[in-house]
Amino acid sequence: MRSSPFAVNTFGPAYVTQAFLPLLRAGGGRVINISAPTARLPIPFLAPISASKAALSSLSDALRLELRAWRIPVVVVEPSATQTEIFTKAEQSAQAALVAADPARRALYQHQLAAVAKTSAATKMEPVAPVAKTVAAAVSACAPKRRYSVGGGARMLGLLTHLPPGLRERALVAAAGLGAAARADGAR
């Protein structure tokens, strides 16, 4: 059975936190969850990942309040797109899903999917080392921040969240190359 983004990105961290909560209380530990900037700014065609990471961020924010009585910090780290195998695996999974999809349904989105694939291929992946360094800082800080954004992509997406919704959506559509693709698909 294939695991869902919610099983991995949301429920997994919740179950691990529940299991270790007695030790965290006894030892004065902390919770550090790895989210993504797409939790705050959903990206077209990445809805399951965006939604599961948004759920993890919300879970972390609520947990921070719940564990405040024990002075257990809950930290969210939001790395930019990072050089890991997850993107290769996601691409393989997406291709398998496309092959299995109804051809008529696949044709509805062909131009948009091609535009997103082109944008994804051009995305510069950032090194893992800054993420590891940030996690180490969050672990060792006397008073860790609630949220750490790592990398230029994460900071840029964070800034976009402050734009008015219509402008933000137009910027996302343009950045993903979806404007012309949507017009091409809509002509069908």
PDB file of C-alpha atoms in Angstrom:
ATOM      1  CA  MET A   1       0.000   0.000   0.000  1.00  0.00           C
ATOM      2  CA  ARG A   2       1.280   3.436  -0.919  1.00  0.00           C
ATOM      3  CA  SER A   3       1.582   5.863   1.977  1.00  0.00           C
ATOM      4  CA  SER A   4      -0.113   9.226   1.707  1.00  0.00           C
ATOM      5  CA  PRO A   5       1.531  12.608   2.336  1.00  0.00           C
ATOM      6  CA  PHE A   6      -0.679  12.914   5.443  1.00  0.00           C
ATOM      7  CA  ALA A   7       0.545   9.574   6.816  1.00  0.00           C
ATOM      8  CA  VAL A   8       4.165  10.628   6.435  1.00  0.00           C
ATOM      9  CA  ASN A   9       4.089  14.408   6.948  1.00  0.00           C
ATOM     10  CA  THR A  10       1.338  14.813   9.556  1.00  0.00           C
ATOM     11  CA  PHE A  11       0.343  11.611  11.330  1.00  0.00           C
ATOM     12  CA  GLY A  12       3.908  10.253  11.576  1.00  0.00           C
ATOM     13  CA  PRO A  13       5.249  13.261  13.523  1.00  0.00           C
ATOM     14  CA  ALA A  14       2.089  13.295  15.670  1.00  0.00           C
ATOM     15  CA  TYR A  15       2.507   9.614  16.617  1.00  0.00           C
ATOM     16  CA  VAL A  16       6.231  10.032  17.329  1.00  0.00           C
ATOM     17  CA  THR A  17       5.520  13.050  19.539  1.00  0.00           C
ATOM     18  CA  GLN A  18       2.813  11.145  21.433  1.00  0.00           C
ATOM     19  CA  ALA A  19       5.126   8.182  21.974  1.00  0.00           C
ATOM     20  CA  PHE A  20       8.005  10.303  23.280  1.00  0.00           C
ATOM     21  CA  LEU A  21       5.995  12.872  25.237  1.00  0.00           C
ATOM     22  CA  PRO A  22       6.676  11.255  28.635  1.00  0.00           C
ATOM     23  CA  LEU A  23      10.424  11.387  27.927  1.00  0.00           C
ATOM     24  CA  LEU A  24      10.173  14.986  26.684  1.00  0.00           C
ATOM     25  CA  ARG A  25       8.431  15.998  29.899  1.00  0.00           C
ATOM     26  CA  ALA A  26      10.944  14.143  32.070  1.00  0.00           C
ATOM     27  CA  GLY A  27      14.030  15.304  30.217  1.00  0.00           C
ATOM     28  CA  GLY A  28      13.091  18.830  29.242  1.00  0.00           C
ATOM     29  CA  GLY A  29      13.263  18.060  25.538  1.00  0.00           C
ATOM     30  CA  ARG A  30      11.754  19.805  22.564  1.00  0.00           C
ATOM     31  CA  VAL A  31       9.827  18.970  19.409  1.00  0.00           C
ATOM     32  CA  ILE A  32      11.240  19.953  16.025  1.00  0.00           C
ATOM     33  CA  ASN A  33       9.056  19.339  12.986  1.00  0.00           C
ATOM     34  CA  ILE A  34      10.200  19.761   9.397  1.00  0.00           C
ATOM     35  CA  SER A  35       7.498  21.491   7.386  1.00  0.00           C
ATOM     36  CA  ALA A  36       7.767  23.369   4.095  1.00  0.00           C
ATOM     37  CA  PRO A  37       7.096  26.878   2.833  1.00  0.00           C
ATOM     38  CA  THR A  38       4.285  25.365   0.762  1.00  0.00           C
ATOM     39  CA  ALA A  39       2.418  24.951   4.067  1.00  0.00           C
ATOM     40  CA  ARG A  40       1.895  28.718   4.109  1.00  0.00           C
ATOM     41  CA  LEU A  41       1.725  29.196   0.344  1.00  0.00           C
ATOM     42  CA  PRO A  42       0.173  26.254  -1.511  1.00  0.00           C
ATOM     43  CA  ILE A  43       1.693  25.560  -4.914  1.00  0.00           C
ATOM     44  CA  PRO A  44      -0.403  24.390  -7.898  1.00  0.00           C
ATOM     45  CA  PHE A  45      -0.301  20.625  -8.444  1.00  0.00           C
ATOM     46  CA  LEU A  46       1.392  20.080  -5.068  1.00  0.00           C
ATOM     47  CA  ALA A  47      -1.842  20.192  -3.068  1.00  0.00           C
ATOM     48  CA  PRO A  48      -1.322  16.955  -1.079  1.00  0.00           C
ATOM     49  CA  ILE A  49       2.143  18.023   0.076  1.00  0.00           C
ATOM     50  CA  SER A  50       1.034  21.606   0.750  1.00  0.00           C
ATOM     51  CA  ALA A  51      -1.995  20.421   2.719  1.00  0.00           C
ATOM     52  CA  SER A  52      -0.112  17.810   4.757  1.00  0.00           C
ATOM     53  CA  LYS A  53       2.649  20.282   5.637  1.00  0.00           C
ATOM     54  CA  ALA A  54       0.032  22.929   6.527  1.00  0.00           C
ATOM     55  CA  ALA A  55      -1.577  20.374   8.830  1.00  0.00           C
ATOM     56  CA  LEU A  56       1.828  19.673  10.411  1.00  0.00           C
ATOM     57  CA  SER A  57       2.419  23.396  10.945  1.00  0.00           C
ATOM     58  CA  SER A  58      -1.020  23.804  12.549  1.00  0.00           C
ATOM     59  CA  LEU A  59      -0.438  20.730  14.684  1.00  0.00           C
ATOM     60  CA  SER A  60       2.914  22.193  15.789  1.00  0.00           C
ATOM     61  CA  ASP A  61       1.371  25.566  16.637  1.00  0.00           C
ATOM     62  CA  ALA A  62      -1.359  23.934  18.746  1.00  0.00           C
ATOM     63  CA  LEU A  63       1.115  21.558  20.376  1.00  0.00           C
ATOM     64  CA  ARG A  64       3.331  24.512  21.335  1.00  0.00           C
ATOM     65  CA  LEU A  65       0.432  25.940  23.350  1.00  0.00           C
ATOM     66  CA  GLU A  66      -0.490  22.585  24.856  1.00  0.00           C
ATOM     67  CA  LEU A  67       3.084  21.861  25.993  1.00  0.00           C
ATOM     68  CA  ARG A  68       3.738  25.371  27.267  1.00  0.00           C
ATOM     69  CA  ALA A  69       2.949  24.274  30.857  1.00  0.00           C
ATOM     70  CA  TRP A  70       5.984  21.967  30.713  1.00  0.00           C
ATOM     71  CA  ARG A  71       8.157  24.545  28.912  1.00  0.00           C
ATOM     72  CA  ILE A  72       8.620  22.164  25.978  1.00  0.00           C
ATOM     73  CA  PRO A  73       9.402  24.228  22.872  1.00  0.00           C
ATOM     74  CA  VAL A  74       7.827  23.186  19.582  1.00  0.00           C
ATOM     75  CA  VAL A  75       9.771  24.367  16.560  1.00  0.00           C
ATOM     76  CA  VAL A  76       8.895  24.305  12.856  1.00  0.00           C
ATOM     77  CA  VAL A  77      11.730  24.283  10.313  1.00  0.00           C
ATOM     78  CA  GLU A  78      10.744  25.270   6.756  1.00  0.00           C
ATOM     79  CA  PRO A  79      13.514  24.453   4.275  1.00  0.00           C
ATOM     80  CA  SER A  80      13.519  25.532   0.657  1.00  0.00           C
ATOM     81  CA  ALA A  81      13.574  22.824  -2.011  1.00  0.00           C
ATOM     82  CA  THR A  82      16.558  20.790  -0.862  1.00  0.00           C
ATOM     83  CA  GLN A  83      18.846  18.348  -2.670  1.00  0.00           C
ATOM     84  CA  THR A  84      17.286  15.103  -1.454  1.00  0.00           C
ATOM     85  CA  GLU A  85      15.813  12.028  -3.095  1.00  0.00           C
ATOM     86  CA  ILE A  86      12.249  13.110  -2.280  1.00  0.00           C
ATOM     87  CA  PHE A  87      11.918  15.082  -5.508  1.00  0.00           C
ATOM     88  CA  THR A  88      13.087  12.156  -7.663  1.00  0.00           C
ATOM     89  CA  LYS A  89      10.655   9.833  -5.869  1.00  0.00           C
ATOM     90  CA  ALA A  90       7.835  12.356  -6.230  1.00  0.00           C
ATOM     91  CA  GLU A  91       8.512  12.705  -9.962  1.00  0.00           C
ATOM     92  CA  GLN A  92       8.480   8.924 -10.409  1.00  0.00           C
ATOM     93  CA  SER A  93       5.216   8.675  -8.481  1.00  0.00           C
ATOM     94  CA  ALA A  94       3.668  11.502 -10.517  1.00  0.00           C
ATOM     95  CA  GLN A  95       4.685   9.848 -13.796  1.00  0.00           C
ATOM     96  CA  ALA A  96       3.206   6.528 -12.681  1.00  0.00           C
ATOM     97  CA  ALA A  97      -0.044   8.283 -11.735  1.00  0.00           C
ATOM     98  CA  LEU A  98      -0.163  10.005 -15.134  1.00  0.00           C
ATOM     99  CA  VAL A  99       0.327   6.730 -16.974  1.00  0.00           C
ATOM    100  CA  ALA A 100      -2.504   5.167 -14.954  1.00  0.00           C
ATOM    101  CA  ALA A 101      -4.840   8.162 -15.420  1.00  0.00           C
ATOM    102  CA  ASP A 102      -7.694   8.230 -17.875  1.00  0.00           C
ATOM    103  CA  PRO A 103      -6.286   9.657 -21.148  1.00  0.00           C
ATOM    104  CA  ALA A 104      -9.183  12.121 -21.494  1.00  0.00           C
ATOM    105  CA  ARG A 105      -8.562  13.475 -17.996  1.00  0.00           C
ATOM    106  CA  ARG A 106      -4.807  13.622 -18.622  1.00  0.00           C
ATOM    107  CA  ALA A 107      -5.432  15.604 -21.818  1.00  0.00           C
ATOM    108  CA  LEU A 108      -7.380  18.243 -19.859  1.00  0.00           C
ATOM    109  CA  TYR A 109      -4.244  19.199 -17.939  1.00  0.00           C
ATOM    110  CA  GLN A 110      -1.448  18.364 -20.374  1.00  0.00           C
ATOM    111  CA  HIS A 111      -0.288  21.946 -20.954  1.00  0.00           C
ATOM    112  CA  GLN A 112      -0.451  22.860 -17.271  1.00  0.00           C
ATOM    113  CA  LEU A 113       1.426  19.729 -16.231  1.00  0.00           C
ATOM    114  CA  ALA A 114       4.085  20.399 -18.862  1.00  0.00           C
ATOM    115  CA  ALA A 115       4.495  23.977 -17.581  1.00  0.00           C
ATOM    116  CA  VAL A 116       4.794  22.814 -13.963  1.00  0.00           C
ATOM    117  CA  ALA A 117       7.307  20.117 -14.978  1.00  0.00           C
ATOM    118  CA  LYS A 118       9.393  22.713 -16.824  1.00  0.00           C
ATOM    119  CA  THR A 119       9.344  25.051 -13.814  1.00  0.00           C
ATOM    120  CA  SER A 120      10.209  22.191 -11.447  1.00  0.00           C
ATOM    121  CA  ALA A 121      13.127  21.121 -13.632  1.00  0.00           C
ATOM    122  CA  ALA A 122      14.482  24.680 -13.540  1.00  0.00           C
ATOM    123  CA  THR A 123      14.152  24.972  -9.764  1.00  0.00           C
ATOM    124  CA  LYS A 124      17.535  25.266  -8.099  1.00  0.00           C
ATOM    125  CA  MET A 125      17.753  22.797  -5.258  1.00  0.00           C
ATOM    126  CA  GLU A 126      19.541  24.076  -2.195  1.00  0.00           C
ATOM    127  CA  PRO A 127      22.147  22.086  -0.248  1.00  0.00           C
ATOM    128  CA  VAL A 128      21.185  20.008   2.777  1.00  0.00           C
ATOM    129  CA  ALA A 129      23.917  21.446   5.051  1.00  0.00           C
ATOM    130  CA  PRO A 130      22.092  24.709   5.926  1.00  0.00           C
ATOM    131  CA  VAL A 131      18.999  22.716   6.902  1.00  0.00           C
ATOM    132  CA  ALA A 132      21.060  20.431   9.147  1.00  0.00           C
ATOM    133  CA  LYS A 133      22.788  23.467  10.666  1.00  0.00           C
ATOM    134  CA  THR A 134      19.408  25.099  11.365  1.00  0.00           C
ATOM    135  CA  VAL A 135      18.027  21.957  12.994  1.00  0.00           C
ATOM    136  CA  ALA A 136      21.172  21.741  15.153  1.00  0.00           C
ATOM    137  CA  ALA A 137      20.704  25.394  16.145  1.00  0.00           C
ATOM    138  CA  ALA A 138      17.050  24.751  17.034  1.00  0.00           C
ATOM    139  CA  VAL A 139      18.082  21.759  19.142  1.00  0.00           C
ATOM    140  CA  SER A 140      20.793  23.610  21.049  1.00  0.00           C
ATOM    141  CA  ALA A 141      19.251  27.091  21.420  1.00  0.00           C
ATOM    142  CA  CYS A 142      18.308  28.097  24.959  1.00  0.00           C
ATOM    143  CA  ALA A 143      15.197  29.790  23.585  1.00  0.00           C
ATOM    144  CA  PRO A 144      14.556  28.470  20.062  1.00  0.00           C
ATOM    145  CA  LYS A 145      12.445  30.424  17.606  1.00  0.00           C
ATOM    146  CA  ARG A 146       8.992  29.104  16.832  1.00  0.00           C
ATOM    147  CA  ARG A 147       9.767  28.932  13.108  1.00  0.00           C
ATOM    148  CA  TYR A 148      12.940  28.846  11.038  1.00  0.00           C
ATOM    149  CA  SER A 149      12.875  29.443   7.279  1.00  0.00           C
ATOM    150  CA  VAL A 150      15.944  28.002   5.570  1.00  0.00           C
ATOM    151  CA  GLY A 151      17.066  29.117   2.127  1.00  0.00           C
ATOM    152  CA  GLY A 152      16.125  31.849  -0.292  1.00  0.00           C
ATOM    153  CA  GLY A 153      13.142  29.990  -1.728  1.00  0.00           C
ATOM    154  CA  ALA A 154      11.535  29.576   1.683  1.00  0.00           C
ATOM    155  CA  ARG A 155      12.048  33.229   2.564  1.00  0.00           C
ATOM    156  CA  MET A 156      10.691  34.375  -0.818  1.00  0.00           C
ATOM    157  CA  LEU A 157       7.558  32.233  -0.480  1.00  0.00           C
ATOM    158  CA  GLY A 158       7.123  33.586   3.045  1.00  0.00           C
ATOM    159  CA  LEU A 159       7.161  37.128   1.668  1.00  0.00           C
ATOM    160  CA  LEU A 160       4.559  36.232  -0.961  1.00  0.00           C
ATOM    161  CA  THR A 161       2.117  35.255   1.799  1.00  0.00           C
ATOM    162  CA  HIS A 162       1.828  38.950   2.679  1.00  0.00           C
ATOM    163  CA  LEU A 163       0.538  39.927  -0.772  1.00  0.00           C
ATOM    164  CA  PRO A 164      -3.206  40.407  -1.336  1.00  0.00           C
ATOM    165  CA  PRO A 165      -4.718  37.052  -2.402  1.00  0.00           C
ATOM    166  CA  GLY A 166      -5.425  38.012  -6.023  1.00  0.00           C
ATOM    167  CA  LEU A 167      -1.911  39.372  -6.581  1.00  0.00           C
ATOM    168  CA  ARG A 168      -0.368  36.374  -4.788  1.00  0.00           C
ATOM    169  CA  GLU A 169      -2.295  33.942  -7.010  1.00  0.00           C
ATOM    170  CA  ARG A 170      -1.313  35.800 -10.187  1.00  0.00           C
ATOM    171  CA  ALA A 171       2.337  35.702  -9.072  1.00  0.00           C
ATOM    172  CA  LEU A 172       2.135  31.953  -8.439  1.00  0.00           C
ATOM    173  CA  VAL A 173       0.444  31.299 -11.774  1.00  0.00           C
ATOM    174  CA  ALA A 174       3.097  33.334 -13.579  1.00  0.00           C
ATOM    175  CA  ALA A 175       5.993  31.737 -11.684  1.00  0.00           C
ATOM    176  CA  ALA A 176       4.703  28.257 -12.522  1.00  0.00           C
ATOM    177  CA  GLY A 177       4.203  29.206 -16.190  1.00  0.00           C
ATOM    178  CA  LEU A 178       0.523  28.386 -15.893  1.00  0.00           C
ATOM    179  CA  GLY A 179      -0.979  31.472 -17.543  1.00  0.00           C
ATOM    180  CA  ALA A 180      -0.447  30.359 -21.133  1.00  0.00           C
ATOM    181  CA  ALA A 181      -0.891  26.687 -20.193  1.00  0.00           C
ATOM    182  CA  ALA A 182      -4.307  27.364 -18.665  1.00  0.00           C
ATOM    183  CA  ARG A 183      -5.402  29.237 -21.772  1.00  0.00           C
ATOM    184  CA  ALA A 184      -4.230  26.330 -23.958  1.00  0.00           C
ATOM    185  CA  ASP A 185      -6.026  23.755 -21.817  1.00  0.00           C
ATOM    186  CA  GLY A 186      -9.132  25.932 -21.546  1.00  0.00           C
ATOM    187  CA  ALA A 187      -9.405  26.041 -25.341  1.00  0.00           C
ATOM    188  CA  ARG A 188     -10.336  22.359 -25.339  1.00  0.00           C
TER     189      ARG A 188
END
